[in-house]
mmCIF file of C-alpha atoms in Angstrom:
data_model
loop_
_atom_site.group_PDB
_atom_site.id
_atom_site.type_symbol
_atom_site.label_atom_id
_atom_site.label_comp_id
_atom_site.label_asym_id
_atom_site.label_seq_id
_atom_site.Cartn_x
_atom_site.Cartn_y
_atom_site.Cartn_z
ATOM 1 C CA MET A 1 -37.470 58.170 -32.623
ATOM 2 C CA PRO A 2 -38.381 54.458 -31.089
ATOM 3 C CA ILE A 3 -40.925 52.659 -33.168
ATOM 4 C CA ASP A 4 -43.799 51.068 -30.949
ATOM 5 C CA ILE A 5 -43.478 47.113 -31.421
ATOM 6 C CA LEU A 6 -46.917 45.373 -31.179
ATOM 7 C CA TYR A 7 -45.243 41.641 -31.269
ATOM 8 C CA GLN A 8 -41.873 40.270 -31.487
ATOM 9 C CA ASP A 9 -40.344 36.911 -31.732
ATOM 10 C CA ASP A 10 -37.331 35.537 -33.397
ATOM 11 C CA ALA A 11 -39.036 35.415 -36.788
ATOM 12 C CA LEU A 12 -41.481 38.265 -36.588
ATOM 13 C CA ILE A 13 -42.072 41.859 -35.560
ATOM 14 C CA ALA A 14 -45.368 43.748 -35.848
ATOM 15 C CA VAL A 15 -45.062 47.718 -35.397
ATOM 16 C CA ASN A 16 -47.419 50.619 -35.222
ATOM 17 C CA LYS A 17 -46.005 52.441 -38.121
ATOM 18 C CA PRO A 18 -46.570 56.269 -37.393
ATOM 19 C CA ALA A 19 -48.136 58.640 -39.838
ATOM 20 C CA ASP A 20 -45.797 60.175 -42.396
ATOM 21 C CA LEU A 21 -42.910 57.996 -41.799
ATOM 22 C CA PRO A 22 -42.141 56.333 -44.983
ATOM 23 C CA VAL A 23 -41.229 52.449 -44.701
ATOM 24 C CA HIS A 24 -38.211 52.463 -46.848
ATOM 25 C CA ARG A 25 -36.401 54.597 -49.633
ATOM 26 C CA SER A 26 -37.708 54.264 -53.200
ATOM 27 C CA LYS A 27 -38.319 56.214 -56.312
ATOM 28 C CA MET A 28 -41.393 58.016 -55.090
ATOM 29 C CA VAL A 29 -40.053 58.782 -51.365
ATOM 30 C CA ASN A 30 -36.224 59.833 -51.347
ATOM 31 C CA ASP A 31 -36.523 63.270 -49.323
ATOM 32 C CA ALA A 32 -37.540 61.871 -45.746
ATOM 33 C CA GLU A 33 -35.099 62.429 -42.759
ATOM 34 C CA HIS A 34 -36.151 58.587 -41.288
ATOM 35 C CA TYR A 35 -37.492 55.610 -42.841
ATOM 36 C CA LEU A 36 -38.958 52.950 -40.932
ATOM 37 C CA VAL A 37 -36.956 49.975 -41.811
ATOM 38 C CA ASP A 38 -33.551 51.947 -40.945
ATOM 39 C CA VAL A 39 -34.920 52.796 -37.363
ATOM 40 C CA LEU A 40 -36.243 49.464 -36.803
ATOM 41 C CA ARG A 41 -32.962 47.890 -37.669
ATOM 42 C CA GLU A 42 -31.068 49.948 -35.192
ATOM 43 C CA GLN A 43 -33.598 49.643 -32.452
ATOM 44 C CA VAL A 44 -33.880 45.855 -32.672
ATOM 45 C CA GLY A 45 -30.317 45.114 -33.704
ATOM 46 C CA GLY A 46 -29.954 43.305 -36.927
ATOM 47 C CA ASN A 47 -31.500 42.761 -40.287
ATOM 48 C CA VAL A 48 -35.230 43.469 -41.056
ATOM 49 C CA TYR A 49 -37.457 42.551 -44.191
ATOM 50 C CA LEU A 50 -40.696 44.075 -45.039
ATOM 51 C CA ALA A 51 -43.343 41.641 -45.449
ATOM 52 C CA HIS A 52 -45.813 44.115 -46.991
ATOM 53 C CA ARG A 53 -45.955 48.067 -47.375
ATOM 54 C CA LEU A 54 -48.079 51.090 -46.214
ATOM 55 C CA ASP A 55 -48.257 54.282 -47.736
ATOM 56 C CA ARG A 56 -46.221 57.096 -46.198
ATOM 57 C CA ALA A 57 -49.115 58.912 -44.749
ATOM 58 C CA THR A 58 -50.907 55.682 -43.429
ATOM 59 C CA SER A 59 -50.516 54.638 -39.861
ATOM 60 C CA GLY A 60 -50.859 51.279 -38.295
ATOM 61 C CA VAL A 61 -49.863 47.500 -38.034
ATOM 62 C CA LEU A 62 -46.976 46.643 -40.484
ATOM 63 C CA LEU A 63 -45.392 43.138 -40.252
ATOM 64 C CA VAL A 64 -41.539 42.966 -40.685
ATOM 65 C CA ALA A 65 -39.722 39.612 -41.151
ATOM 66 C CA ARG A 66 -36.292 38.838 -39.270
ATOM 67 C CA SER A 67 -35.035 36.764 -42.450
ATOM 68 C CA SER A 68 -35.674 36.568 -46.082
ATOM 69 C CA GLU A 69 -37.417 33.240 -45.580
ATOM 70 C CA VAL A 70 -39.704 34.633 -43.268
ATOM 71 C CA ALA A 71 -40.668 37.528 -45.359
ATOM 72 C CA ALA A 72 -41.054 35.127 -48.441
ATOM 73 C CA ALA A 73 -43.515 32.983 -46.234
ATOM 74 C CA LEU A 74 -45.696 35.954 -45.144
ATOM 75 C CA GLY A 75 -45.574 37.217 -48.879
ATOM 76 C CA GLU A 76 -47.300 34.251 -49.883
ATOM 77 C CA GLN A 77 -49.888 34.806 -47.423
ATOM 78 C CA PHE A 78 -50.426 38.274 -48.744
ATOM 79 C CA MET A 79 -50.396 37.195 -52.361
ATOM 80 C CA GLY A 80 -52.865 34.247 -51.592
ATOM 81 C CA ARG A 81 -55.093 36.881 -50.082
ATOM 82 C CA ASP A 82 -55.087 34.649 -46.709
ATOM 83 C CA VAL A 83 -54.420 37.701 -44.863
ATOM 84 C CA HIS A 84 -57.435 39.830 -43.414
ATOM 85 C CA LYS A 85 -56.828 43.523 -42.426
ATOM 86 C CA GLN A 86 -59.118 46.138 -41.636
ATOM 87 C CA TYR A 87 -58.515 49.965 -41.674
ATOM 88 C CA LEU A 88 -60.287 52.948 -40.032
ATOM 89 C CA VAL A 89 -60.716 55.748 -41.902
ATOM 90 C CA VAL A 90 -62.617 59.098 -41.839
ATOM 91 C CA VAL A 91 -64.041 60.434 -44.912
ATOM 92 C CA ARG A 92 -66.208 63.388 -46.495
ATOM 93 C CA GLY A 93 -69.690 62.745 -46.413
ATOM 94 C CA TRP A 94 -71.947 59.636 -45.496
ATOM 95 C CA PRO A 95 -71.489 56.932 -47.990
ATOM 96 C CA GLU A 96 -74.779 55.139 -48.902
ATOM 97 C CA PRO A 97 -75.581 52.080 -48.629
ATOM 98 C CA THR A 98 -73.891 52.224 -45.092
ATOM 99 C CA GLU A 99 -72.433 48.742 -46.079
ATOM 100 C CA ASP A 100 -71.026 48.056 -49.545
ATOM 101 C CA VAL A 101 -68.308 46.724 -51.622
ATOM 102 C CA ILE A 102 -66.291 49.097 -54.129
ATOM 103 C CA ASP A 103 -65.478 46.759 -57.161
ATOM 104 C CA TYR A 104 -63.464 48.945 -59.444
ATOM 105 C CA PRO A 105 -60.084 47.886 -61.135
ATOM 106 C CA LEU A 106 -57.042 50.044 -60.312
ATOM 107 C CA PRO A 107 -53.760 50.435 -62.025
ATOM 108 C CA GLY A 108 -50.462 50.169 -60.144
ATOM 109 C CA SER A 109 -48.252 52.935 -59.082
ATOM 110 C CA ARG A 110 -48.250 54.275 -62.843
ATOM 111 C CA GLU A 111 -51.954 55.605 -63.703
ATOM 112 C CA THR A 112 -50.944 54.820 -67.135
ATOM 113 C CA GLY A 113 -50.499 50.981 -66.439
ATOM 114 C CA PRO A 114 -52.792 48.274 -66.911
ATOM 115 C CA ARG A 115 -56.000 47.920 -64.730
ATOM 116 C CA ARG A 116 -56.560 45.220 -62.570
ATOM 117 C CA GLU A 117 -59.733 44.012 -60.536
ATOM 118 C CA ALA A 118 -59.751 45.369 -56.945
ATOM 119 C CA ARG A 119 -62.402 45.126 -54.434
ATOM 120 C CA THR A 120 -62.866 47.066 -51.094
ATOM 121 C CA ARG A 121 -65.716 46.294 -48.659
ATOM 122 C CA TYR A 122 -66.787 49.142 -46.180
ATOM 123 C CA ARG A 123 -68.760 49.382 -43.315
ATOM 124 C CA ARG A 124 -70.214 52.934 -41.915
ATOM 125 C CA LEU A 125 -69.508 53.070 -38.226
ATOM 126 C CA ALA A 126 -70.339 56.481 -37.198
ATOM 127 C CA THR A 127 -71.422 59.729 -38.602
ATOM 128 C CA VAL A 128 -71.286 63.609 -37.369
ATOM 129 C CA GLU A 129 -72.154 66.907 -38.847
ATOM 130 C CA VAL A 130 -70.232 69.984 -38.064
ATOM 131 C CA PRO A 131 -71.581 73.399 -38.208
ATOM 132 C CA ILE A 132 -68.715 74.791 -40.232
ATOM 133 C CA GLU A 133 -69.394 76.609 -43.378
ATOM 134 C CA LEU A 134 -67.371 75.468 -46.509
ATOM 135 C CA GLY A 135 -68.549 76.406 -50.227
ATOM 136 C CA ARG A 136 -72.197 76.505 -50.567
ATOM 137 C CA TYR A 137 -72.856 74.434 -47.469
ATOM 138 C CA PRO A 138 -73.500 75.683 -43.884
ATOM 139 C CA GLN A 139 -72.717 72.248 -42.397
ATOM 140 C CA GLN A 140 -70.148 69.683 -43.251
ATOM 141 C CA ARG A 141 -70.656 65.843 -42.927
ATOM 142 C CA TYR A 142 -68.009 63.216 -42.119
ATOM 143 C CA ALA A 143 -68.041 59.529 -41.273
ATOM 144 C CA LEU A 144 -65.848 56.872 -39.789
ATOM 145 C CA LEU A 145 -65.605 53.773 -42.076
ATOM 146 C CA LEU A 146 -64.129 50.456 -41.366
ATOM 147 C CA ALA A 147 -62.542 49.210 -44.745
ATOM 148 C CA GLU A 148 -61.581 45.783 -45.737
ATOM 149 C CA PRO A 149 -59.524 45.443 -48.895
ATOM 150 C CA GLU A 150 -60.050 42.168 -50.495
ATOM 151 C CA SER A 151 -57.113 42.816 -52.949
ATOM 152 C CA GLY A 152 -53.954 44.679 -52.432
ATOM 153 C CA ARG A 153 -53.639 47.535 -54.962
ATOM 154 C CA PHE A 154 -51.400 50.701 -54.916
ATOM 155 C CA ARG A 155 -53.323 53.159 -52.861
ATOM 156 C CA GLN A 156 -56.347 51.009 -53.013
ATOM 157 C CA ILE A 157 -58.714 51.955 -50.107
ATOM 158 C CA ARG A 158 -57.839 55.859 -51.154
ATOM 159 C CA LYS A 159 -58.505 55.496 -54.585
ATOM 160 C CA HIS A 160 -61.819 53.354 -54.053
ATOM 161 C CA LEU A 161 -63.258 55.925 -51.829
ATOM 162 C CA ALA A 162 -62.341 58.817 -54.091
ATOM 163 C CA HIS A 163 -64.321 57.234 -56.596
ATOM 164 C CA ILE A 164 -67.321 56.992 -54.785
ATOM 165 C CA HIS A 165 -66.658 60.569 -53.977
ATOM 166 C CA HIS A 166 -66.093 59.930 -50.074
ATOM 167 C CA PRO A 167 -62.184 60.746 -50.180
ATOM 168 C CA VAL A 168 -60.257 60.122 -46.878
ATOM 169 C CA ILE A 169 -59.684 63.123 -45.230
ATOM 170 C CA GLY A 170 -55.944 64.591 -45.270
ATOM 171 C CA ASP A 171 -55.303 62.490 -48.592
ATOM 172 C CA CYS A 172 -53.228 65.111 -50.599
ATOM 173 C CA GLN A 173 -53.153 62.882 -53.601
ATOM 174 C CA HIS A 174 -56.633 61.954 -53.991
ATOM 175 C CA GLY A 175 -58.978 64.073 -51.440
ATOM 176 C CA ARG A 176 -60.328 67.370 -51.287
ATOM 177 C CA GLY A 177 -57.838 70.180 -50.260
ATOM 178 C CA ASP A 178 -60.752 72.279 -48.623
ATOM 179 C CA HIS A 179 -61.787 69.635 -46.331
ATOM 180 C CA ASN A 180 -58.307 68.696 -45.486
ATOM 181 C CA ARG A 181 -57.762 72.615 -44.716
ATOM 182 C CA LEU A 182 -60.796 72.546 -42.747
ATOM 183 C CA TYR A 183 -59.204 69.690 -40.423
ATOM 184 C CA LYS A 184 -55.922 71.420 -39.980
ATOM 185 C CA GLN A 185 -57.628 74.924 -39.049
ATOM 186 C CA HIS A 186 -60.683 73.732 -37.127
ATOM 187 C CA PHE A 187 -59.388 70.467 -35.405
ATOM 188 C CA GLY A 188 -55.636 70.617 -35.483
ATOM 189 C CA CYS A 189 -55.371 67.351 -37.405
ATOM 190 C CA HIS A 190 -52.580 67.494 -39.863
ATOM 191 C CA ARG A 191 -52.388 63.669 -40.760
ATOM 192 C CA MET A 192 -54.234 61.615 -43.344
ATOM 193 C CA LEU A 193 -56.996 59.726 -41.592
ATOM 194 C CA LEU A 194 -56.143 56.114 -42.586
ATOM 195 C CA HIS A 195 -55.052 53.596 -40.026
ATOM 196 C CA ALA A 196 -54.324 50.142 -40.396
ATOM 197 C CA TRP A 197 -56.094 48.942 -37.357
ATOM 198 C CA ARG A 198 -56.150 45.385 -37.303
ATOM 199 C CA ILE A 199 -54.583 42.250 -39.215
ATOM 200 C CA ASP A 200 -55.506 38.414 -39.087
ATOM 201 C CA PHE A 201 -52.729 35.827 -40.519
ATOM 202 C CA ARG A 202 -51.005 32.827 -39.873
ATOM 203 C CA HIS A 203 -47.711 32.696 -38.297
ATOM 204 C CA PRO A 204 -44.779 32.040 -40.899
ATOM 205 C CA VAL A 205 -43.277 29.469 -38.815
ATOM 206 C CA SER A 206 -45.744 27.885 -36.337
ATOM 207 C CA GLY A 207 -48.814 28.374 -38.619
ATOM 208 C CA GLU A 208 -51.167 29.477 -35.761
ATOM 209 C CA PRO A 209 -53.410 32.107 -36.323
ATOM 210 C CA MET A 210 -52.655 35.636 -35.049
ATOM 211 C CA THR A 211 -54.560 38.803 -34.761
ATOM 212 C CA LEU A 212 -53.042 41.944 -33.996
ATOM 213 C CA GLU A 213 -54.445 45.465 -33.502
ATOM 214 C CA ALA A 214 -52.716 48.793 -33.637
ATOM 215 C CA PRO A 215 -53.710 51.660 -31.403
ATOM 216 C CA LEU A 216 -54.639 55.231 -32.682
ATOM 217 C CA ASP A 217 -52.181 57.888 -32.328
ATOM 218 C CA GLU A 218 -53.068 60.945 -30.302
ATOM 219 C CA ALA A 219 -54.407 63.330 -33.253
ATOM 220 C CA TYR A 220 -56.704 60.601 -34.420
ATOM 221 C CA ALA A 221 -57.751 59.375 -31.018
ATOM 222 C CA ASP A 222 -58.484 63.021 -30.030
ATOM 223 C CA LEU A 223 -60.724 63.419 -33.194
ATOM 224 C CA LEU A 224 -62.630 60.286 -32.335
ATOM 225 C CA GLU A 225 -63.381 61.704 -28.824
ATOM 226 C CA ARG A 226 -64.219 65.404 -30.247
ATOM 227 C CA PHE A 227 -66.765 63.587 -32.447
ATOM 228 C CA GLY A 228 -68.087 60.910 -29.933
ATOM 229 C CA TRP A 229 -67.256 58.392 -31.632
ATOM 230 C CA THR A 230 -66.491 54.660 -30.674
ATOM 231 C CA VAL A 231 -65.688 51.532 -32.299
ATOM 232 C CA SER A 232 -65.516 48.011 -30.681
ATOM 233 C CA GLY A 233 -61.849 47.625 -29.711
ATOM 234 C CA VAL A 234 -61.260 51.233 -30.639
ATOM 235 C CA SER A 235 -62.241 54.239 -28.641
ATOM 236 C CA GLY A 236 -60.989 58.105 -28.075
ATOM 237 C CA GLU A 237 -59.020 56.766 -25.407
ATOM 238 C CA LYS A 238 -55.187 57.494 -25.859
#
C-alpha cells in the first residue's frame, strides 16, 4: 500500500494521506492494520517525523519531516499560525450566509477539558438538491465548502460545522447517521467527505514559500462529478 508522495527532498516529505488510514498509533487509535508513519518509513527508507496530524477519516496533504529538527521548525510555523490550510468538505444543508467565520471555543481531545478560542472560515462553493426522501423531507440539500481553520483545535472543522447544524457527510462522531447512510446506499460513498486540499507554508530549511495541493481520491472525485461540482484547481476528474 504505497503512499502517494506529493513532494520530497532531503528535509521534507509531503504525502496525500488516504482516508481511514491513521497517521500513528495512539490511545485513541490502536486497532488499525496499518499506520501512515510505518508505511512511509518502509517506503522511503529511514526515519520520518510528523509535523502535524490529520484525523483518521480525513484525507489530504500531510507534512512529514526527515529529522526531529525539521519537525520542530515546521511545528513552530503551525504554532505561530504561519501555515494556511484549505479543506474541501461536503455538508448537509446549504449554509447561510454563503461565507462566514465560525468563532466558537472548543475543548481538546477530552470533551470535559478547558475550551480554547477556535475560528474556522468557510465559503460555499456549490450546492445540490437530490430527490431522495429522508425523514419528513422529499428532497435533500448538500453543499461543497472551502474551509480554512484559523486555529488548530482537535477535530475543529468537524465540530464547528456540526455546531452550525451543517455536519460533515460521513462524520460518525459529530455528523448525522441518516445522511451518512444515504450516501453509502445511494452514492456508494463510504468515507468522510473532508479533504485537506491545499497547504501554504515556508520550507523549513530554505525559507522559500511553498504551496502544495493533494488531488481527491476516486470516491470523492466521483461524487463531485455526479453532482456537477467543480472548483478552481479541483474538478471531478480523477
